[in-house]
Coordinates of C-alpha atoms (C1' of nucleotides) in Angstrom, one line a residue:
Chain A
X65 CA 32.5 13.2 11.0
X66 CA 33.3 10.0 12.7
X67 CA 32.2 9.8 16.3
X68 CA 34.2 7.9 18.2
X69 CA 35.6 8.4 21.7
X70 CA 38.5 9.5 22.5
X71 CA 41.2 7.7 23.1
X72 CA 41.9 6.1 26.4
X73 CA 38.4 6.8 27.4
X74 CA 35.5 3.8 27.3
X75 CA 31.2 3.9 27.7
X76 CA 30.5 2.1 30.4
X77 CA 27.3 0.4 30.7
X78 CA 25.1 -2.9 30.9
X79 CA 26.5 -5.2 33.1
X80 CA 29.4 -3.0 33.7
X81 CA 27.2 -0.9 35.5
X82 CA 26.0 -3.6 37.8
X83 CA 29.6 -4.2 38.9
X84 CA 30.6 -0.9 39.1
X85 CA 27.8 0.2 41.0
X86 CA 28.3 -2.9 43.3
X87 CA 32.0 -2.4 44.1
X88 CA 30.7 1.6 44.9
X89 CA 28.1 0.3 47.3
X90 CA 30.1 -2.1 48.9
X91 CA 32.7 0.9 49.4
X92 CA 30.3 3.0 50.7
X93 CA 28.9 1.0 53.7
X94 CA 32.5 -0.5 54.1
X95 CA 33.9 3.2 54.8
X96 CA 30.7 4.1 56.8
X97 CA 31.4 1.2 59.0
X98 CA 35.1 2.2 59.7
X99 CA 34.3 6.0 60.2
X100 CA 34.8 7.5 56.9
X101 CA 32.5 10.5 55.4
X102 CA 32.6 11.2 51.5
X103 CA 34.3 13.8 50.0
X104 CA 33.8 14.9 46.1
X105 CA 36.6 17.0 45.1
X106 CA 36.9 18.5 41.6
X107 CA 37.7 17.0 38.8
X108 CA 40.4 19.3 37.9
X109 CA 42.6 21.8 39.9
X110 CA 45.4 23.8 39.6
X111 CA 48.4 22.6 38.0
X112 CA 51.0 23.2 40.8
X113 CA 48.9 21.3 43.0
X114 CA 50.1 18.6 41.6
X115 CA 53.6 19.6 40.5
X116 CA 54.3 20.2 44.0
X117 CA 52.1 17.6 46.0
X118 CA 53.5 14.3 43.4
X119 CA 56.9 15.6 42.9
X120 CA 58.2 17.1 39.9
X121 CA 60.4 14.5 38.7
X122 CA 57.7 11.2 38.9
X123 CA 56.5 10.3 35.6
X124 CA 53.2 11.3 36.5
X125 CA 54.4 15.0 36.6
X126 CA 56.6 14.7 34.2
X127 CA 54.8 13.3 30.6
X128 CA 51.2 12.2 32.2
X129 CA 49.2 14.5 33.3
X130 CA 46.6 16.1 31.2
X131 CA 47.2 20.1 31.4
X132 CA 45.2 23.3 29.6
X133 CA 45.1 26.8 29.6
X134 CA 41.6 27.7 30.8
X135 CA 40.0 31.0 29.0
X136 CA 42.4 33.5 31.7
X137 CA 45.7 31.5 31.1
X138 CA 45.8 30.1 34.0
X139 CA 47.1 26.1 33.8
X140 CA 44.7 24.0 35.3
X141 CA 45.2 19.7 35.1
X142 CA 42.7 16.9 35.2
X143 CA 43.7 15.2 38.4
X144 CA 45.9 11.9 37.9
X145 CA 45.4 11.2 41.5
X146 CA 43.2 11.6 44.6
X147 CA 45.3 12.1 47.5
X148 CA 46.3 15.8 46.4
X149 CA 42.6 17.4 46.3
X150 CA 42.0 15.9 49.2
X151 CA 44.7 17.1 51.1
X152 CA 43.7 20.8 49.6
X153 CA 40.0 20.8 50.3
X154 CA 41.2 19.9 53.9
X155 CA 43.4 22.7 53.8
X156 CA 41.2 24.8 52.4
X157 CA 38.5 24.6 54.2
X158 CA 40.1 23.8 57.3
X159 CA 38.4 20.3 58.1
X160 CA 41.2 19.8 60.5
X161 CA 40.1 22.1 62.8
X162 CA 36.6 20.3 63.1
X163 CA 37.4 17.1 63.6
X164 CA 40.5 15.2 64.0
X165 CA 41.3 11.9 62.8
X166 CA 39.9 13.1 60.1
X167 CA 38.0 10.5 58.4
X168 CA 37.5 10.7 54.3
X169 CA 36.6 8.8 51.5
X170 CA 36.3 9.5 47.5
X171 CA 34.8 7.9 44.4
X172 CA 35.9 9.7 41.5
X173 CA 37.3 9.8 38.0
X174 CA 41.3 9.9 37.3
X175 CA 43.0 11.0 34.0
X176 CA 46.4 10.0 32.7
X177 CA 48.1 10.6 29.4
X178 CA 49.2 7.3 28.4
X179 CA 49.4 4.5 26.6
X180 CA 46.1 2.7 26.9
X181 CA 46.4 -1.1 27.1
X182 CA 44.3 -3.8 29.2
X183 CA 43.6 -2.4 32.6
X184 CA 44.9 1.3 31.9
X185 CA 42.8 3.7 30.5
X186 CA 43.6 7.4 30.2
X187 CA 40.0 8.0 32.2
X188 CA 40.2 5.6 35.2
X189 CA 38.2 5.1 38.3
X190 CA 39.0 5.1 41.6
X191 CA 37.9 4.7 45.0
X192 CA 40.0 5.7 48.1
X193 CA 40.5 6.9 51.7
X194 CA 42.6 9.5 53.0
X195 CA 42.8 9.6 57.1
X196 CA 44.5 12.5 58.6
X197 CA 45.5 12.8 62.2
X198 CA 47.6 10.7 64.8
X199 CA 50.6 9.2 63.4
X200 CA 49.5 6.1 65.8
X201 CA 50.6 2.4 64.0
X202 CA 46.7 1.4 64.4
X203 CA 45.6 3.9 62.2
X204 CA 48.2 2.7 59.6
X205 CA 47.3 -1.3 60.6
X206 CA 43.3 -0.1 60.3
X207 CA 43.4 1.3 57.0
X208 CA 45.5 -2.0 55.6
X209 CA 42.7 -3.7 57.4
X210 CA 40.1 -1.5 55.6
X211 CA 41.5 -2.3 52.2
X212 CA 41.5 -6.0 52.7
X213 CA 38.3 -6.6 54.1
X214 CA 37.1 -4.1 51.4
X215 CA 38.3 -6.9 48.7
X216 CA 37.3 -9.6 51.3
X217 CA 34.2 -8.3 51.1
X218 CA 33.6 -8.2 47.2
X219 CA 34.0 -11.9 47.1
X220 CA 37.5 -11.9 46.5
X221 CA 40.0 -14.5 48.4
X222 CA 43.6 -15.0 46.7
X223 CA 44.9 -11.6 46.6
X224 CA 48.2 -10.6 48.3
X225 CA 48.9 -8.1 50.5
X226 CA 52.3 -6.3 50.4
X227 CA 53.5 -4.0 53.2
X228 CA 56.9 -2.7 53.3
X229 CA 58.3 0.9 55.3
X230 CA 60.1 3.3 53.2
X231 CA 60.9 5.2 56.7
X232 CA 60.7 8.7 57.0
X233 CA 63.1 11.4 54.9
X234 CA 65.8 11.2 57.5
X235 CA 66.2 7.2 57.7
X236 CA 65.5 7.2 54.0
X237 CA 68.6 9.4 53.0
X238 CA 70.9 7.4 55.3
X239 CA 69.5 4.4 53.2
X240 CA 70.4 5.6 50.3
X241 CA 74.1 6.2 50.6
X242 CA 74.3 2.7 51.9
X243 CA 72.3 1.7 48.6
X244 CA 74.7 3.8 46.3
X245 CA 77.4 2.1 47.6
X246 CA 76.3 -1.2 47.0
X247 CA 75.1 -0.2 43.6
X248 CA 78.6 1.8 42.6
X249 CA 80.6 -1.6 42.3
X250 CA 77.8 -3.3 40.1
X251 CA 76.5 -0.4 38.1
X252 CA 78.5 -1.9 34.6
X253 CA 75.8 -4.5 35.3
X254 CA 72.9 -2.5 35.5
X255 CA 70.9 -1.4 32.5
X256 CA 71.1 1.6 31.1
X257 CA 67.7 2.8 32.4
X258 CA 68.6 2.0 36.3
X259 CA 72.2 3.4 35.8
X260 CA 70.5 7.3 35.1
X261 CA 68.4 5.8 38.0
X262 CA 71.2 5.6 40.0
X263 CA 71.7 9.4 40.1
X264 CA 67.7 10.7 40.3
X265 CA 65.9 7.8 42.2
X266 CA 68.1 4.8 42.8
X267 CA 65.0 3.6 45.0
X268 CA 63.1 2.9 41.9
X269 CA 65.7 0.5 40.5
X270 CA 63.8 -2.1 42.8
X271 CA 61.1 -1.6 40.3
X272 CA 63.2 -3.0 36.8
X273 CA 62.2 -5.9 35.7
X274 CA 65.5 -6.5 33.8
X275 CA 66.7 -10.0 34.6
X276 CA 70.3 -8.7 35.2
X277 CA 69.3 -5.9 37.4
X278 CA 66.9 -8.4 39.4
X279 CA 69.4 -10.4 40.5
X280 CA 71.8 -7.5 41.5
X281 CA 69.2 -6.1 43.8
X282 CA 68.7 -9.1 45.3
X283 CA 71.6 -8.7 47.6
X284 CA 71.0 -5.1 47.9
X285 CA 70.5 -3.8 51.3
X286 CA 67.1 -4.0 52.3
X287 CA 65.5 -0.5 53.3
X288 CA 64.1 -2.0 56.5
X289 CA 67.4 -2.9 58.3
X290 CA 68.6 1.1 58.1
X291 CA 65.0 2.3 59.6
X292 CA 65.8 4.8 61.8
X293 CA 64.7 3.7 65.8
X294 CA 61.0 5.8 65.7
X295 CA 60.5 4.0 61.9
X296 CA 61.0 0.4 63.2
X297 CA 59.6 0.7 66.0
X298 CA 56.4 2.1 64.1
X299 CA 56.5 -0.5 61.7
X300 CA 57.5 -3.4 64.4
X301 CA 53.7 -2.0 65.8
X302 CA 51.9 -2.0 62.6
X303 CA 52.9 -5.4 61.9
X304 CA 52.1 -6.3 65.2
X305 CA 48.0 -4.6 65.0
X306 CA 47.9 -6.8 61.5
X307 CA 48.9 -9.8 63.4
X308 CA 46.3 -8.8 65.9
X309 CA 43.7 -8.4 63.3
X310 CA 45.0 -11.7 61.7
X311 CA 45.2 -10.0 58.7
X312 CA 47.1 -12.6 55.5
X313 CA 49.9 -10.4 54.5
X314 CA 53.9 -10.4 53.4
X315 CA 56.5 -7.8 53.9
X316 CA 57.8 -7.1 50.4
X317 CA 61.5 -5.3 50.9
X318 CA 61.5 -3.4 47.7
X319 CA 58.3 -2.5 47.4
X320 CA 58.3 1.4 46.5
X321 CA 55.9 3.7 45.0
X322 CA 55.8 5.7 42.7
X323 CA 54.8 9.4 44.4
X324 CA 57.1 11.3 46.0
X325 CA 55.3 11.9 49.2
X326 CA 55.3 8.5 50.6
X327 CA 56.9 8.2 54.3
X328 CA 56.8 5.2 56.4
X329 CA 54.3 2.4 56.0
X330 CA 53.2 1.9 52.1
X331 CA 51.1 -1.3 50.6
X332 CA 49.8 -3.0 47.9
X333 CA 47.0 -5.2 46.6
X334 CA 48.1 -7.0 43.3
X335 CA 46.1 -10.4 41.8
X336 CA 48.6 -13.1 40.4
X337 CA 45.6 -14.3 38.2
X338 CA 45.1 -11.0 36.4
X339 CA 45.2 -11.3 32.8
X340 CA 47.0 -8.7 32.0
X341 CA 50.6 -7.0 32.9
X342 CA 48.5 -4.8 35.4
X343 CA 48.5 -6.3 38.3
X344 CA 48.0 -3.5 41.1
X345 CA 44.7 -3.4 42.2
X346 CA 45.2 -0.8 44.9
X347 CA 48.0 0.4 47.3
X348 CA 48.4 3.5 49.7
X349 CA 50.7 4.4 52.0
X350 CA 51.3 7.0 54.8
X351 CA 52.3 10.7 53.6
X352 CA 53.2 12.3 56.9
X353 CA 54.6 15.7 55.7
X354 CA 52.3 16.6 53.0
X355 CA 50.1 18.7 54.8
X356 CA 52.7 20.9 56.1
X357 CA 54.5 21.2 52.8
X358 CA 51.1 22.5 51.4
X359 CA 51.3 24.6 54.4
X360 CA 48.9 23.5 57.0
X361 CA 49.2 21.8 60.3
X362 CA 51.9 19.5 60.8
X363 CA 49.3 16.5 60.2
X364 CA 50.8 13.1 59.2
X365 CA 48.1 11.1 57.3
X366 CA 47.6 8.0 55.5
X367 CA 45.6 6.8 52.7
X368 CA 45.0 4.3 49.5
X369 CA 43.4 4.1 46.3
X370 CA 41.3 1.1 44.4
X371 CA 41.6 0.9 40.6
X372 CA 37.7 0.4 40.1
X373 CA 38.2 -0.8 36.6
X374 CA 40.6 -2.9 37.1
X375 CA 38.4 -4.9 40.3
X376 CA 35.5 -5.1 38.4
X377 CA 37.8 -6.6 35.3
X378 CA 39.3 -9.1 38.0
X379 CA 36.4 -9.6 39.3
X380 CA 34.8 -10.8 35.9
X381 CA 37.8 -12.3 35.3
X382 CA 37.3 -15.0 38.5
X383 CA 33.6 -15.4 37.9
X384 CA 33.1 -13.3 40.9
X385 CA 29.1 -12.0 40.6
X386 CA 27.6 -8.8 41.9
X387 CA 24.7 -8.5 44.0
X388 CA 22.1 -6.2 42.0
X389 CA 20.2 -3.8 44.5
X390 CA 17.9 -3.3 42.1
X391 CA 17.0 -6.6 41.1
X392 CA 13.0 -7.6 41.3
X393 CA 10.5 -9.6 39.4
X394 CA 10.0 -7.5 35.9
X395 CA 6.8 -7.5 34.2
X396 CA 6.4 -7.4 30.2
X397 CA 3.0 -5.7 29.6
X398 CA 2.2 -7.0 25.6
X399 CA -1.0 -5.2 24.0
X400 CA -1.8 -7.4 21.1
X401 CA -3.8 -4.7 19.4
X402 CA -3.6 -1.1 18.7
X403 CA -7.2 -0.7 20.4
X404 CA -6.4 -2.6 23.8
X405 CA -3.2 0.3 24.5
X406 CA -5.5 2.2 26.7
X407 CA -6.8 -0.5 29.0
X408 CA -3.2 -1.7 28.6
X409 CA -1.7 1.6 30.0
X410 CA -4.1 1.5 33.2
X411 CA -2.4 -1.7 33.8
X412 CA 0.9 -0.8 33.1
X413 CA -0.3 2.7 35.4
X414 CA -0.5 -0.1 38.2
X415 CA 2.4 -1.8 38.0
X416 CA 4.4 0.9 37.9
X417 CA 3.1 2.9 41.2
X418 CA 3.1 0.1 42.9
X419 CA 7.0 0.2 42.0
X420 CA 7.0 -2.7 39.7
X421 CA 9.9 -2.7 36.9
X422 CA 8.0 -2.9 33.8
X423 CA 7.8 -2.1 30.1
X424 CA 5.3 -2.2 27.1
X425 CA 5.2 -3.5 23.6
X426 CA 5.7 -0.3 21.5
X427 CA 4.8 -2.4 18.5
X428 CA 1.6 -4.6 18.1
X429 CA 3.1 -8.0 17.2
X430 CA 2.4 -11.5 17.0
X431 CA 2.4 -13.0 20.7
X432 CA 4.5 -15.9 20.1
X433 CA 7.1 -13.0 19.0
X434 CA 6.6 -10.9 22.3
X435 CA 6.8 -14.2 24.1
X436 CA 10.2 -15.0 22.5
X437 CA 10.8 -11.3 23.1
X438 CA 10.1 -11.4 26.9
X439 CA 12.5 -14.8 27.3
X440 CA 15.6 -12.9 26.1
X441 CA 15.0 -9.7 27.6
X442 CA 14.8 -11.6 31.2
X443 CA 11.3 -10.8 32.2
X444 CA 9.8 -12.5 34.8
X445 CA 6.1 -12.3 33.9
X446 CA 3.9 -11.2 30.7
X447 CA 1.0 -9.4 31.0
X448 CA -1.3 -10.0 28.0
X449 CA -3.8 -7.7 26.7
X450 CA -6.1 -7.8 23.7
X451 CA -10.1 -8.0 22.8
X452 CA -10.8 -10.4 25.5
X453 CA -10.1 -9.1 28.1
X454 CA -10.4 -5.6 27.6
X455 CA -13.7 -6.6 27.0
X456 CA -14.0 -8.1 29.9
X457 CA -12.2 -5.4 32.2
X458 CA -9.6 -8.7 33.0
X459 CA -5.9 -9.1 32.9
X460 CA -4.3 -12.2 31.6
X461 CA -1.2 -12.9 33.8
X462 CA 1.7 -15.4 32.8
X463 CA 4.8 -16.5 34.4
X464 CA 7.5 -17.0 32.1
X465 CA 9.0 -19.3 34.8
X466 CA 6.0 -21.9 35.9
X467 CA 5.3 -21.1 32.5
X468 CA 1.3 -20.8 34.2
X469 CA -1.3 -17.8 33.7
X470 CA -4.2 -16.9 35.4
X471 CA -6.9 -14.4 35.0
X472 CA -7.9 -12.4 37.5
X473 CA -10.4 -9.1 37.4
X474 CA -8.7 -5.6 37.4
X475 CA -10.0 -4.9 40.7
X476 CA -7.6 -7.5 42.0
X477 CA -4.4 -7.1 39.7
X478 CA -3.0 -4.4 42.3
X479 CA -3.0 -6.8 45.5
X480 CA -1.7 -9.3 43.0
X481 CA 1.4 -7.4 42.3
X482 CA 2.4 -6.4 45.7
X483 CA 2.1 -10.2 46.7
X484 CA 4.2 -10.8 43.7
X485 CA 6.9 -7.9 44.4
X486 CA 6.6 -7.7 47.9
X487 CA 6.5 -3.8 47.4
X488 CA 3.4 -3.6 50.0
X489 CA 3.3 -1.4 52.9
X490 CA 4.6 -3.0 55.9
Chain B
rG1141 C1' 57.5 8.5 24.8
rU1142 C1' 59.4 3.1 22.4
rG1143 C1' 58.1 -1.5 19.9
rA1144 C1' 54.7 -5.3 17.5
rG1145 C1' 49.8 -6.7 15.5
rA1146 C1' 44.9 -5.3 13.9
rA1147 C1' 40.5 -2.4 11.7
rU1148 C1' 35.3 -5.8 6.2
rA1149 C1' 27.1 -6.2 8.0
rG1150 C1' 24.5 -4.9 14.7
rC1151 C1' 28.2 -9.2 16.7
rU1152 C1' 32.2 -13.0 15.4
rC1153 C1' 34.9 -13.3 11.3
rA1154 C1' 36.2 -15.3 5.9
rG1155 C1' 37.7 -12.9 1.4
rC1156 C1' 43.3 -16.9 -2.9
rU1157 C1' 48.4 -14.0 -7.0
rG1158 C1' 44.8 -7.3 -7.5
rG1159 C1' 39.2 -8.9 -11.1
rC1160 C1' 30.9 -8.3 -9.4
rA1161 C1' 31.1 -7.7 -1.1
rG1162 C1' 30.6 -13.0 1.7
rA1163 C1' 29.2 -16.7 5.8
rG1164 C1' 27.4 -17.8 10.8
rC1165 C1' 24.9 -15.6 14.6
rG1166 C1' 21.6 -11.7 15.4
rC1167 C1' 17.5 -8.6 13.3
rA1168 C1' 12.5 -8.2 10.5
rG1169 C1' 8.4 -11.0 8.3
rG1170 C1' 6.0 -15.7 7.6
rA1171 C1' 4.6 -21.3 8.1
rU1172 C1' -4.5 -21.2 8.0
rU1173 C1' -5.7 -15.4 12.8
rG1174 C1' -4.0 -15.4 21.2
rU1175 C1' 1.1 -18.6 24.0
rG1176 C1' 7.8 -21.2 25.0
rG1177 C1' 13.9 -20.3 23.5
rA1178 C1' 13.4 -25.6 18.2
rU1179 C1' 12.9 -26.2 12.8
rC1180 C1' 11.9 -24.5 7.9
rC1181 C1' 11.0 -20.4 4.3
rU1182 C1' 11.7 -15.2 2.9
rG1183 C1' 13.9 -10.4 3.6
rA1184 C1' 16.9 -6.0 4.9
rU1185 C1' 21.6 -4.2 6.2
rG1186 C1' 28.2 -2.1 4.1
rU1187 C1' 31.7 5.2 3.0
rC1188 C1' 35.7 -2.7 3.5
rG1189 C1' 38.3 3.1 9.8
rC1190 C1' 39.8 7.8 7.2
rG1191 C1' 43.0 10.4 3.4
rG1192 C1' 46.3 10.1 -0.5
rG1193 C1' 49.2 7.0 -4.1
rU1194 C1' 50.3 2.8 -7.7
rU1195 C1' 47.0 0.3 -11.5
rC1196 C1' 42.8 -0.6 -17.0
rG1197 C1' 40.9 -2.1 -12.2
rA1198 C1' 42.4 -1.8 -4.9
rG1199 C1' 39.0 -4.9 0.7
rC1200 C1' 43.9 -6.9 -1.0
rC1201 C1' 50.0 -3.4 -2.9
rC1202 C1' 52.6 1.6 -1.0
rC1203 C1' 52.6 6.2 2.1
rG1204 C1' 50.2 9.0 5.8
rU1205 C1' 46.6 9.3 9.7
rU1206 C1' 43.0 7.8 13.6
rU1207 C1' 41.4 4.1 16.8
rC1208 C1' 41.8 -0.7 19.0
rU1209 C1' 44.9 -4.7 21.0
rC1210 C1' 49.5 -6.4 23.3
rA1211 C1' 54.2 -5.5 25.4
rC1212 C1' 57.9 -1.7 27.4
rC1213 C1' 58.0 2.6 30.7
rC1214 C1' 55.0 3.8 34.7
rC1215 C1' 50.8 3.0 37.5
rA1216 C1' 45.1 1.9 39.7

RNA sequence: GUGAGAAUAGCUCAGCUGGCAGAGCGCAGGAUUGUGGAUCCUGAUGUCGCGGGUUCGAGCCCCGUUUCUCACCCCA
């Protein structure tokens, strides 16, 4: 049997980690500053929840979600998105009622059926907020705020951030006969993908990246001169609060996305440098009447996601470092004979409770081996132990940077480590 | 779901028109017995992704399949 896998699905580890566990953290405190608690949702739910919360007729729905038959028949999906099980476990246990804005935040795992290439994997990563609540522009211009500083804060500084207004259901629909009739003159012109666009979603023809179909929506009219009055005038104030904040940002006219519940204010982080045709590296938007079409309070809210994978790829990708939490002087303990392992293992007894990252030699070897050994594995300092000084009750101490040692008695190796690591009671 | 390319040692890859499975790096051991990334010597390691077919003979040709990569669609 060949183990391998599955497909769209990577191990992550090694330095991975470290980035991954670094974009987290910096989430985490992020969020906490702006007011946001965690919330862990399943990883699947039932299938209508998404059917009904997406839209049935967004590709997502349609050919990429992952769906099974649990034991009792009943159809259950791996979640493609985040914004749904929130919206439920609000619903369902009536968060709303306890606290309103309210406040949330996720780290979780996403699954798509598709076609894995660079930066899309059928098991992503996400991180995201969801804030439910007042409809009040500063709520929209503070989460766009939250989202940049969030990449601010990971080191990055030439992203762009697109805004745009889709307006609400009422504004929309006027838009779109306006849009139809523009379209109806040029649709010979059109390919033949944006033509059955034409009937179903002509909004998404903003999307083709057909040369021909580019340059015919250039002239089409712009969504945000048919915003109803409450639309632009919402808008109008969350470009204003972004102003405020001073926040680097451009108003992209067509920018649409791709879930059916989007009202009003949506956005976008994409990186011009990413190597690869995935550019998105989060986006959001405002989802006013999804609450109530789950059936619970009329509660507009507004949210966005982060691709983790893709952030920590970019991030790679522009020599961006981590900070490692965990990072600390480590100690190679090297016995250089099977009869010093258990004075050896008192030391190593030391190190440790004194919180001291540290390994042993599991195999006697030469020294100059477990030298070369401790230079490639990164340690900081070798311990050595043979005859001498177990003999002698000593400990032989190098540092693989000064490239000195001392000797010192075992009495005084503990004080020596917590000067070393700084690990001492304060 | 559509299209293109790839899969050979732990890693990166070479392998001619079909004729004994290779290199570099890494790994292990050593160069007069406990100390610096060098150098030199020695050594181990393969279901050539998997399954079929053609052939006297297949890593190489043909078919299928899986996975990876890239693009489309769409998205994070």
């Amino acid at each position: 049997m060949k183990l391998n896998s599955p497909r769209g699905t990577a191990d992550i580890y090694g330095e991975d980690i470290k980035y991954r566990d670094f974009i987290t953290g910096c989430a985490r405190k992020l969020f906490h500053t702006f007011g946001y608690n965690e919330i862990i949702t399943p990883a699947f739910e039932h299938t209508e929840l998404f059917s009904r919360g997406i839209g049935e007729g967004t590709d997502i729905v349609q050919k990429e979600m992952y769906t099974f038959r649990d034991r009792k028949g009943r159809s259950l999906t791996l979640r493609p998105e985040g914004t749904a099980p929130v919206v439920r476990a609000i619903l369902e246990k009536n968060l709303l009622s306890q606290k309103v804005p309210l406040k949330l935040f996720y780290i979780g795992n996403m699954f798509r059926y598709e076609r894995p290439q660079k930066g899309r994997m059928r098991e992503f990563w996400q991180v995201g907020v969801e804030s439910s609540g007042p409809d009040n522009p500063l709520m929209d211009a503070e989460v766009i705020w939250l989202l940049n500083l969030f990449f601010n804060n990971l080191g990055f500084r030439d992203l762009n951030l697109l805004v745009n207004s889709m307006g609400c259901p009422d504004c929309r629909m006027d838009y779109v006969v306006y849009l139809k009739e523009y379209l109806k003159g040029n649709l010979p012109g059109l390919c033949a993908e944006c033509r059955s666009r034409y009937e179903k979603n002509p909004l998404r023809i903003f999307d083709c990246k057909v040369p021909e179909c580019k340059k015919i929506m250039e002239d089409a009219p712009k969504i945000g001169g048919y915003l109803c009055g409450t639309c632009r005038e919402h808008f109008l104030k969350v470009q204003g609060y972004l102003n405020e904040l001073g926040i680097d940002y451009r108003i992209k006219h067509n920018l649409v996305r791709g879930f059916d519940y989007y009202t009003r204010t949506v956005f976008e982080v994409v990186s011009g440098k990413l190597e690869s045709a995935q550019n998105a590296l989060g986006g959001g938007g405002r989802y006013d009447n999804l609450i109530s079409q789950f059936g619970g309070p009329d509660t507009p809210a507004i949210g966005f996601a982060v691709g983790i994978d893709r952030t920590a790829m970019l991030m790679k990708q522009s020599g961006i470092g981590y900070k490692d939490p965990l990072k600390g002087p480590r100690f190679y303990m090297v016995s250089l004979d099977e009869g010093s392992y258990d004075y050896a293992l008192k030391i190593l007894r030391v190190l440790r409770e004194t919180g001291a990252a540290s390994d042993i030699n599991y195999t006697v070897r030469s020294i100059k081996t477990e030298l070369k050994n401790a230079l490639r594995n990164g340690y900081d300092y070798m311990i050595i132990i043979g005859e001498n000084e177990a003999a002698d009750r000593t400990v032989t101490l190098k540092s693989l940077d000064t490239h000195k040692q001392s000797i010192m008695k075992f009495e005084d190796f503990n004080d020596e480590i917590l000067k070393i690591t700084g690990n001492g009671r304060s």
